[in-house]
Coordinates of C-alpha atoms and ligand atoms in Angstrom, one line a residue:
M1 CA 25.9 -23.5 -0.8
M2 CA 22.5 -24.5 0.6
A3 CA 20.4 -21.6 1.9
L4 CA 19.4 -21.6 5.5
I5 CA 15.8 -22.8 5.8
T6 CA 15.2 -20.4 8.7
K7 CA 16.4 -17.3 6.9
K8 CA 14.2 -15.2 4.7
P9 CA 15.4 -14.2 1.2
K10 CA 17.3 -10.9 1.0
G11 CA 15.0 -7.9 0.5
T12 CA 11.9 -9.5 2.0
E13 CA 10.2 -8.9 5.3
D14 CA 7.9 -10.9 7.6
V15 CA 5.0 -9.4 9.4
L16 CA 4.6 -11.2 12.7
P17 CA 1.2 -11.8 14.4
K18 CA 2.0 -9.2 17.1
D19 CA 2.6 -6.5 14.4
A20 CA 0.0 -7.3 11.7
Y21 CA -2.5 -4.9 13.3
R22 CA -0.4 -2.0 12.0
W23 CA -0.9 -3.2 8.4
Q24 CA -4.6 -3.9 8.9
F25 CA -5.0 -0.4 10.3
V26 CA -3.6 1.3 7.3
E27 CA -5.3 -1.1 4.9
N28 CA -8.7 -0.4 6.4
I29 CA -8.1 3.3 5.9
F30 CA -7.1 2.7 2.2
R31 CA -10.3 0.7 1.7
E32 CA -12.5 3.3 3.4
E33 CA -11.0 6.2 1.5
A34 CA -11.2 4.3 -1.8
R35 CA -14.9 3.6 -1.2
A36 CA -15.5 7.2 -0.4
F37 CA -14.1 8.1 -3.8
G38 CA -16.2 5.5 -5.6
Y39 CA -13.6 2.8 -6.1
Q40 CA -14.1 -0.9 -6.1
E41 CA -11.4 -3.5 -5.5
I42 CA -9.6 -5.3 -8.4
R43 CA -7.6 -8.5 -7.8
T44 CA -5.2 -9.7 -10.4
P45 CA -2.6 -12.5 -10.5
V46 CA 0.8 -12.1 -8.8
F47 CA 2.4 -13.1 -12.1
E48 CA 1.7 -12.2 -15.7
H49 CA 3.1 -12.8 -19.1
T50 CA 6.5 -11.1 -19.3
N51 CA 5.6 -9.1 -22.4
L52 CA 2.8 -7.3 -20.6
F53 CA 5.4 -5.5 -18.5
E54 CA 7.8 -5.1 -21.4
R55 CA 5.1 -3.4 -23.4
G56 CA 3.3 -1.7 -20.5
V57 CA 6.0 -0.5 -18.1
G58 CA 8.5 0.0 -21.0
S59 CA 11.5 -1.9 -22.3
T60 CA 13.9 1.0 -21.6
T61 CA 13.0 1.3 -17.9
D62 CA 15.3 0.1 -15.1
V63 CA 12.3 -2.0 -13.9
V64 CA 12.2 -4.0 -17.1
Q65 CA 15.9 -4.0 -17.9
K66 CA 17.2 -4.9 -14.6
E67 CA 14.7 -5.6 -11.9
M68 CA 12.1 -8.1 -13.0
Y69 CA 11.7 -11.6 -11.5
T70 CA 11.3 -13.4 -14.8
F71 CA 11.3 -17.2 -15.3
L72 CA 10.3 -19.9 -17.7
T73 CA 7.5 -22.2 -16.6
K74 CA 7.7 -25.9 -17.2
G75 CA 5.5 -25.2 -20.2
K76 CA 8.2 -22.8 -21.4
D77 CA 6.1 -19.6 -21.0
S78 CA 8.0 -16.5 -19.9
I79 CA 6.3 -15.3 -16.7
T80 CA 7.2 -12.3 -14.5
L81 CA 6.2 -11.5 -10.9
R82 CA 4.5 -8.2 -11.0
P83 CA 6.9 -5.3 -10.4
E84 CA 3.9 -2.9 -10.0
G85 CA 0.1 -3.0 -10.1
T86 CA -0.9 -0.8 -13.0
A87 CA -0.1 -3.1 -16.0
G88 CA -2.0 -6.1 -14.5
A89 CA -5.0 -4.0 -13.6
A90 CA -5.1 -2.5 -17.1
R91 CA -4.8 -6.0 -18.7
A92 CA -7.7 -7.3 -16.6
I93 CA -9.9 -4.3 -17.5
I94 CA -9.2 -4.9 -21.2
E95 CA -9.5 -8.7 -21.1
H96 CA -12.9 -8.6 -19.4
G97 CA -14.3 -5.7 -21.5
V98 CA -14.8 -3.7 -18.3
F99 CA -14.3 -0.5 -20.3
N100 CA -17.8 -1.0 -21.7
D101 CA -19.2 -0.2 -18.3
P102 CA -20.2 3.4 -17.6
L103 CA -17.1 5.6 -17.4
P104 CA -15.1 6.4 -15.5
I105 CA -14.1 3.0 -14.1
K106 CA -12.5 3.2 -10.7
A107 CA -10.5 0.3 -9.3
Y108 CA -8.2 0.0 -6.3
Y109 CA -5.8 -2.8 -5.3
L110 CA -3.6 -4.0 -2.5
V111 CA -0.8 -6.0 -4.0
S112 CA 2.7 -7.4 -3.3
C113 CA 5.3 -6.4 -5.9
Y114 CA 8.7 -7.7 -6.8
R115 CA 11.8 -5.8 -8.0
Y116 CA 15.3 -7.1 -8.0
E117 CA 16.8 -4.0 -6.5
K118 CA 19.6 -3.5 -3.9
P119 CA 17.8 -3.6 -0.6
Q120 CA 18.1 -0.6 1.8
S121 CA 15.8 1.1 4.2
G122 CA 12.5 1.7 2.3
R123 CA 13.6 -0.4 -0.7
Q124 CA 12.9 -4.1 -0.8
R125 CA 12.7 -6.9 -3.3
E126 CA 9.2 -7.8 -2.2
F127 CA 7.1 -4.8 -1.2
H128 CA 3.5 -3.8 -1.0
Q129 CA 1.4 -1.2 -2.8
F130 CA -2.0 0.3 -2.4
G131 CA -3.0 1.7 -5.7
M132 CA -6.0 3.5 -7.3
E133 CA -6.6 3.5 -11.1
C134 CA -9.3 5.5 -13.0
Y135 CA -10.1 4.7 -16.6
G136 CA -12.0 6.8 -19.1
S137 CA -11.6 10.4 -18.2
P138 CA -9.3 12.9 -20.1
S139 CA -10.4 15.7 -17.8
P140 CA -8.1 17.6 -15.4
S141 CA -10.7 17.3 -12.8
A142 CA -9.9 13.5 -12.7
D143 CA -6.2 14.3 -12.1
A144 CA -7.2 16.6 -9.3
E145 CA -9.5 14.0 -7.8
M146 CA -6.8 11.4 -7.9
I147 CA -4.3 13.7 -6.1
I148 CA -7.0 14.7 -3.5
A149 CA -7.7 11.0 -2.8
A150 CA -4.0 10.4 -2.1
R151 CA -3.9 13.5 0.1
S152 CA -7.0 12.4 2.1
I153 CA -5.3 9.1 3.0
F154 CA -2.3 10.9 4.4
D155 CA -4.6 13.3 6.3
R156 CA -6.6 10.4 7.7
L157 CA -3.3 8.9 9.0
Q158 CA -2.3 12.3 10.5
L159 CA 0.9 12.4 8.5
R160 CA 2.8 15.6 8.6
N161 CA 5.5 17.0 6.3
I162 CA 4.5 14.9 3.3
R163 CA 4.8 17.2 0.4
L164 CA 3.2 17.0 -3.0
E165 CA 5.3 17.7 -6.1
I166 CA 3.6 17.7 -9.5
N167 CA 4.8 18.1 -13.1
S168 CA 3.5 17.6 -16.6
I169 CA 5.6 15.5 -19.1
G170 CA 3.2 16.2 -22.0
C171 CA 1.7 13.9 -24.6
K172 CA 3.2 12.0 -27.5
E173 CA 3.1 15.1 -29.7
C174 CA 4.9 17.6 -27.5
R175 CA 7.3 14.9 -26.4
T176 CA 8.8 14.6 -29.9
E177 CA 10.2 18.1 -29.6
Y178 CA 11.4 17.4 -26.1
H179 CA 13.1 14.2 -27.0
K180 CA 15.0 16.1 -29.7
A181 CA 16.2 18.7 -27.2
L182 CA 17.3 16.0 -24.7
K183 CA 19.1 14.1 -27.4
E184 CA 20.9 17.2 -28.4
Y185 CA 21.9 18.0 -24.8
F186 CA 23.1 14.5 -23.9
S187 CA 24.8 13.8 -27.2
S188 CA 27.6 16.2 -26.2
Y189 CA 28.3 14.0 -23.1
K190 CA 27.8 10.8 -24.9
D191 CA 31.2 9.3 -24.0
E192 CA 30.6 10.0 -20.3
L193 CA 27.3 8.2 -20.1
C194 CA 26.8 4.7 -18.7
D195 CA 26.2 1.9 -21.2
D196 CA 22.5 1.8 -20.4
C197 CA 22.2 5.5 -21.0
K198 CA 24.0 5.3 -24.3
D199 CA 21.3 2.9 -25.4
R200 CA 18.6 5.1 -23.9
L201 CA 19.8 8.1 -25.7
E202 CA 18.8 6.4 -29.0
R203 CA 15.6 4.7 -27.8
N204 CA 14.1 6.9 -25.1
P205 CA 16.1 9.9 -24.0
M206 CA 13.7 10.8 -21.1
R207 CA 14.9 7.7 -19.3
L208 CA 18.3 9.4 -18.9
L209 CA 16.7 11.8 -16.5
D210 CA 16.1 9.1 -13.8
C211 CA 19.3 7.1 -14.3
K212 CA 20.7 6.0 -10.9
N213 CA 24.3 6.4 -12.0
P214 CA 25.7 9.4 -10.0
H215 CA 27.6 10.9 -12.9
D216 CA 24.6 10.6 -15.2
S217 CA 22.2 12.1 -12.7
E218 CA 24.6 15.0 -12.2
L219 CA 24.5 15.6 -16.0
A220 CA 20.7 15.3 -15.9
K221 CA 20.5 18.4 -13.7
G222 CA 21.4 20.6 -16.6
A223 CA 19.1 19.0 -19.1
P224 CA 16.2 20.8 -20.8
V225 CA 13.0 20.6 -18.8
G226 CA 9.8 19.1 -20.3
L227 CA 7.5 21.9 -19.1
D228 CA 9.1 24.3 -21.7
Y229 CA 8.1 21.9 -24.5
L230 CA 4.4 21.3 -23.7
C231 CA 1.9 21.8 -26.5
D232 CA -1.0 24.2 -25.9
E233 CA -3.4 21.4 -24.9
C234 CA -1.0 19.9 -22.4
R235 CA -0.2 23.3 -21.0
E236 CA -3.9 24.1 -20.5
H237 CA -4.5 20.7 -19.0
F238 CA -1.7 21.3 -16.5
E239 CA -2.9 24.8 -15.7
S240 CA -6.4 23.4 -15.0
V241 CA -5.1 20.6 -12.7
K242 CA -3.3 23.3 -10.7
K243 CA -6.4 25.4 -10.5
Y244 CA -8.5 22.5 -9.2
L245 CA -5.9 21.7 -6.6
T246 CA -5.6 25.3 -5.4
E247 CA -9.4 25.7 -5.2
N248 CA -9.5 22.5 -3.1
G249 CA -6.9 23.9 -0.7
I250 CA -4.2 21.3 -1.7
D251 CA -0.6 22.5 -1.3
F252 CA 1.8 21.5 -4.1
T253 CA 5.0 22.6 -5.7
V254 CA 5.8 22.2 -9.4
N255 CA 8.9 20.2 -9.8
P256 CA 9.9 20.0 -13.5
K257 CA 12.5 17.2 -12.6
I258 CA 9.8 14.6 -11.8
V259 CA 9.6 12.3 -14.8
R260 CA 8.8 9.0 -13.0
G261 CA 10.6 5.7 -13.7
L262 CA 8.0 4.0 -15.9
D263 CA 7.3 4.6 -19.6
Y264 CA 3.5 4.9 -19.7
Y265 CA 3.1 8.4 -18.2
T266 CA 1.6 11.3 -20.1
K267 CA 0.7 14.8 -19.0
T268 CA 0.3 15.0 -15.1
V269 CA 2.8 13.2 -12.9
F270 CA 3.0 13.5 -9.1
E271 CA 4.8 12.3 -6.1
F272 CA 4.2 12.6 -2.3
I273 CA 7.6 12.8 -0.6
S274 CA 8.6 12.4 3.1
D275 CA 11.8 13.9 4.4
D276 CA 11.6 11.6 7.5
I277 CA 12.7 8.3 5.9
G278 CA 16.1 8.9 4.2
A279 CA 17.0 8.4 0.6
Q280 CA 13.9 6.3 -0.5
S281 CA 11.6 9.2 0.2
T282 CA 8.9 8.9 -2.4
V283 CA 6.0 7.3 -0.5
L284 CA 3.5 7.6 -3.3
G285 CA 3.8 8.1 -7.1
G286 CA 1.4 8.3 -10.0
G287 CA 0.1 10.2 -12.9
R288 CA -1.9 10.1 -16.1
Y289 CA -1.2 7.4 -18.7
D290 CA -3.4 8.1 -21.7
G291 CA -1.6 5.8 -24.1
L292 CA -1.2 2.6 -22.1
M293 CA -4.7 1.1 -22.6
E294 CA -4.4 1.4 -26.4
E295 CA -0.8 0.1 -26.3
L296 CA -2.1 -3.0 -24.6
G297 CA -4.8 -3.5 -27.2
S298 CA -7.9 -1.6 -26.0
K299 CA -9.7 1.2 -27.8
P300 CA -8.2 4.5 -27.0
M301 CA -8.9 5.2 -23.3
P302 CA -7.4 7.9 -21.1
A303 CA -6.4 6.7 -17.6
L304 CA -4.6 7.7 -14.5
G305 CA -3.6 6.5 -11.1
F306 CA -1.2 6.2 -8.3
A307 CA 0.5 3.7 -6.0
L308 CA 1.5 4.1 -2.4
G309 CA 4.3 2.0 -0.9
I310 CA 3.0 0.5 2.3
E311 CA 6.4 -0.1 3.8
R312 CA 7.5 3.5 3.2
L313 CA 4.2 4.7 4.6
L314 CA 4.7 2.7 7.9
L315 CA 8.3 3.9 8.1
T316 CA 7.1 7.5 7.8
M317 CA 4.5 6.9 10.5
D318 CA 7.1 5.4 12.8
A319 CA 9.5 8.3 12.1
Q320 CA 6.8 10.8 13.0
G321 CA 5.8 8.9 16.1
I322 CA 2.3 8.3 14.9
E323 CA 0.9 5.5 17.1
I324 CA -1.4 2.9 15.7
P325 CA -3.8 1.6 18.4
A326 CA -3.2 -2.1 19.1
P327 CA -6.6 -3.9 19.2
S328 CA -7.5 -5.9 22.3
R329 CA -6.5 -9.6 22.0
C330 CA -8.8 -10.9 24.7
D331 CA -12.0 -9.6 26.3
I332 CA -12.3 -12.5 28.7
F333 CA -10.2 -15.4 29.8
I334 CA -12.2 -18.3 31.2
A335 CA -9.9 -20.2 33.5
S336 CA -10.9 -23.6 34.9
L337 CA -10.0 -26.1 37.7
G338 CA -10.6 -29.8 37.0
E339 CA -11.9 -31.7 34.0
N340 CA -15.6 -30.8 34.3
A341 CA -14.8 -27.2 34.6
A342 CA -12.3 -27.4 31.7
I343 CA -15.1 -28.7 29.4
K344 CA -17.6 -26.1 30.6
A345 CA -14.9 -23.3 30.0
H346 CA -14.3 -24.7 26.5
T347 CA -18.0 -24.7 25.5
L348 CA -18.7 -21.4 27.1
T349 CA -15.7 -19.8 25.4
N350 CA -17.0 -21.0 22.0
A351 CA -20.5 -19.8 22.7
L352 CA -19.2 -16.4 23.6
R353 CA -17.2 -16.2 20.4
R354 CA -20.4 -16.7 18.5
S355 CA -21.7 -13.5 20.2
G356 CA -18.7 -11.5 19.0
I357 CA -16.8 -11.6 22.3
I358 CA -13.1 -12.3 22.1
A359 CA -12.9 -15.2 24.6
E360 CA -10.1 -17.5 25.5
C361 CA -9.7 -20.6 27.7
D362 CA -6.8 -23.0 28.4
I363 CA -6.0 -25.3 25.5
V364 CA -2.5 -26.1 26.7
G365 CA -3.3 -28.1 29.8
R366 CA -2.0 -25.6 32.3
G367 CA -2.8 -25.5 36.0
L368 CA -4.9 -22.6 37.4
R369 CA -2.1 -20.4 38.5
A370 CA -0.3 -20.7 35.1
Q371 CA -3.6 -20.0 33.3
M372 CA -4.0 -16.7 35.2
K373 CA -0.4 -15.8 34.4
Y374 CA -1.1 -16.4 30.8
A375 CA -4.4 -14.3 31.0
D376 CA -2.3 -11.5 32.3
K377 CA 0.3 -11.8 29.6
I378 CA -2.2 -11.6 26.8
D379 CA -3.7 -8.6 28.5
A380 CA -7.2 -10.1 29.0
K381 CA -9.6 -7.4 30.1
F382 CA -11.7 -9.7 32.3
S383 CA -11.2 -13.2 33.7
V384 CA -13.4 -15.8 35.4
V385 CA -12.5 -19.0 37.2
L386 CA -14.7 -22.0 36.9
G387 CA -14.5 -24.8 39.5
D388 CA -17.0 -27.4 40.7
D389 CA -18.7 -24.9 42.9
E390 CA -19.4 -22.4 40.1
I391 CA -20.7 -25.2 37.9
D392 CA -23.0 -26.4 40.7
K393 CA -24.4 -22.9 41.2
N394 CA -24.3 -22.1 37.4
K395 CA -22.9 -18.7 38.4
A396 CA -19.4 -17.3 38.5
K397 CA -17.6 -14.0 39.4
V398 CA -16.2 -12.1 36.4
K399 CA -13.2 -10.0 37.4
N400 CA -12.1 -6.8 35.8
M401 CA -8.4 -7.4 35.5
R402 CA -7.5 -3.8 35.8
S403 CA -9.7 -2.6 38.7
G404 CA -10.1 -6.0 40.5
E405 CA -13.9 -5.3 40.6
Q406 CA -16.0 -8.5 40.5
T407 CA -19.5 -9.1 39.1
E408 CA -21.5 -12.3 39.4
I409 CA -22.9 -13.6 36.1
S410 CA -25.0 -16.7 35.2
L411 CA -23.1 -19.4 33.3
S412 CA -25.9 -20.0 30.8
P413 CA -24.2 -19.0 27.6
D414 CA -26.9 -16.6 26.4
Q415 CA -27.3 -14.9 29.7
F416 CA -23.5 -14.8 30.2
A417 CA -23.0 -13.2 26.7
E418 CA -25.6 -10.6 27.4
A419 CA -24.5 -9.7 30.9
F420 CA -20.8 -9.7 29.9
T421 CA -21.4 -7.4 26.9
S422 CA -23.1 -4.8 29.1
L423 CA -20.3 -5.1 31.6
K424 CA -17.7 -4.7 28.9
L425 CA -19.5 -1.7 27.4
A426 CA -19.8 0.0 30.8
N427 CA -16.1 -0.6 31.4
D428 CA -15.1 0.7 27.9
F429 CA -17.1 3.8 28.8
I430 CA -15.3 4.3 32.1
G431 CA -12.1 3.7 30.1
T432 CA -12.8 6.5 27.7
K433 CA -13.9 8.8 30.5
E434 CA -10.6 8.3 32.3
G435 CA -8.9 9.1 29.0
Ligands
HAM501 P1 6.4 3.5 -8.6 O1 6.9 4.9 -8.3 O2 7.4 2.6 -9.3 O3 5.1 3.6 -9.4 O4 6.0 2.9 -7.2 C1 5.1 3.4 -6.4 C2 5.5 3.4 -4.9 O5 5.8 2.0 -4.6 C3 6.8 4.2 -4.6 O6 6.5 5.5 -4.4 C4 7.3 3.5 -3.3 O7 6.6 4.0 -2.2 C5 6.9 2.0 -3.6 N1 8.0 1.3 -4.1 C6 8.5 1.1 -5.3 N2 9.6 0.3 -5.3 C7 9.8 -0.1 -4.1 C8 10.7 -0.9 -3.5 N3 11.7 -1.6 -4.1 N4 10.7 -1.1 -2.1 C9 9.7 -0.5 -1.4 N5 8.8 0.3 -1.9 C10 8.8 0.5 -3.2 C11 4.3 2.5 -9.7 O8 4.5 1.4 -9.4 C12 3.2 2.9 -10.6 N6 2.5 1.7 -10.9 C13 2.2 3.9 -9.9 C14 1.0 4.2 -10.6 C15 -0.2 3.7 -10.6 N7 1.0 5.1 -11.7 C16 -0.2 5.1 -12.2 N8 -1.0 4.2 -11.5

């Protein structure tokens, strides 16, 4: 059956012109906070070689086993749309030798990601992440800084009730013991496990802990917890992270059940969870991944990071009634009557735009009355009508659309821009005084 051209693919969302300011608002805050923490932007391709994700994210994860958008190119290369931002950023840092720069290297990104999951509220097939990644520090102070950066974004957005849960899943060494314990525990239920988990039991028993099958996740509740198997170094590292967080006044709870769904994590893992958006409640997730860079071919290089789901963030803000201020669409509408006036309106509008004023005029061919109706609809703050008389006198009355107050201004573009800017500033000031 042919798909309808005017229907978007399942699990995707459009952001329409009238709503895009909400995205821009949060994106500006991400960028400002990233800059405050010393991060610079990294941009990587939307698709990568499939084996990057198989190696990086892990071949036993749901993401790699079930959710990737993978296809063969005409040249028969296996390509995958990125399911997350960490692997691509790591690949770029390695490929360009960025790790030779002074450490730590701090990179942030805003990316679209693709996972073939069953769509529901807060879970899409195309979604967007803001992420921060820090390369080159093994220190617990870096873990704490990363978590504090995440918290500061939520604080800037005035989010309430978004709780931080942390855990440590140890390093390669302590995980051997833990894997043994998990294998032992799950082996006694082997026949009850889903087929994927039977396979995971052999290859990576930790993945059984985040299986989405209801029966398996029930069994996982009684499984041994990783915190009991940490080696001395990992335990001390975790204790130190907690101390830094406490000293910085960051509230957290230790949740030994957090294991994260991707294979690269070591030591600290964390999630920020909102109870206001239903089942898909993890707004942000991250942690340390000290082995990934080496796994992908770099010299050993500790690293850590997080990614925040922008759709889930906006859902949480909506649920909490946090209003995002809509920016003004039009400072002044320059209406006109007759052809000469239309041309004057057109040139004046363009001149004002060069002075940073959001100016509009008629480009549809409407009559004066319809132009004024349109000015009203787009919520123009001011309007002015140009006719033969105004053009003769080179002056016109600018009307404040809210108060009706009129001020005469010269139509010479420079003078108009200057006078209008002061008029607008004075009105903005009155606006703020009125509240
Ligand atoms: P993740 O937990 O897979 O981690 O995803 C991070 C966030 O992306 C989630 O908390 C959620 O808000 C959002 N997200 C994930 N899947 C979907 C989906 N299908 N629909 C809507 N939102 C979704 C990572 O991706 C890691 N790369 C995070 C990281 C960075 N760890 C270290 N550095």
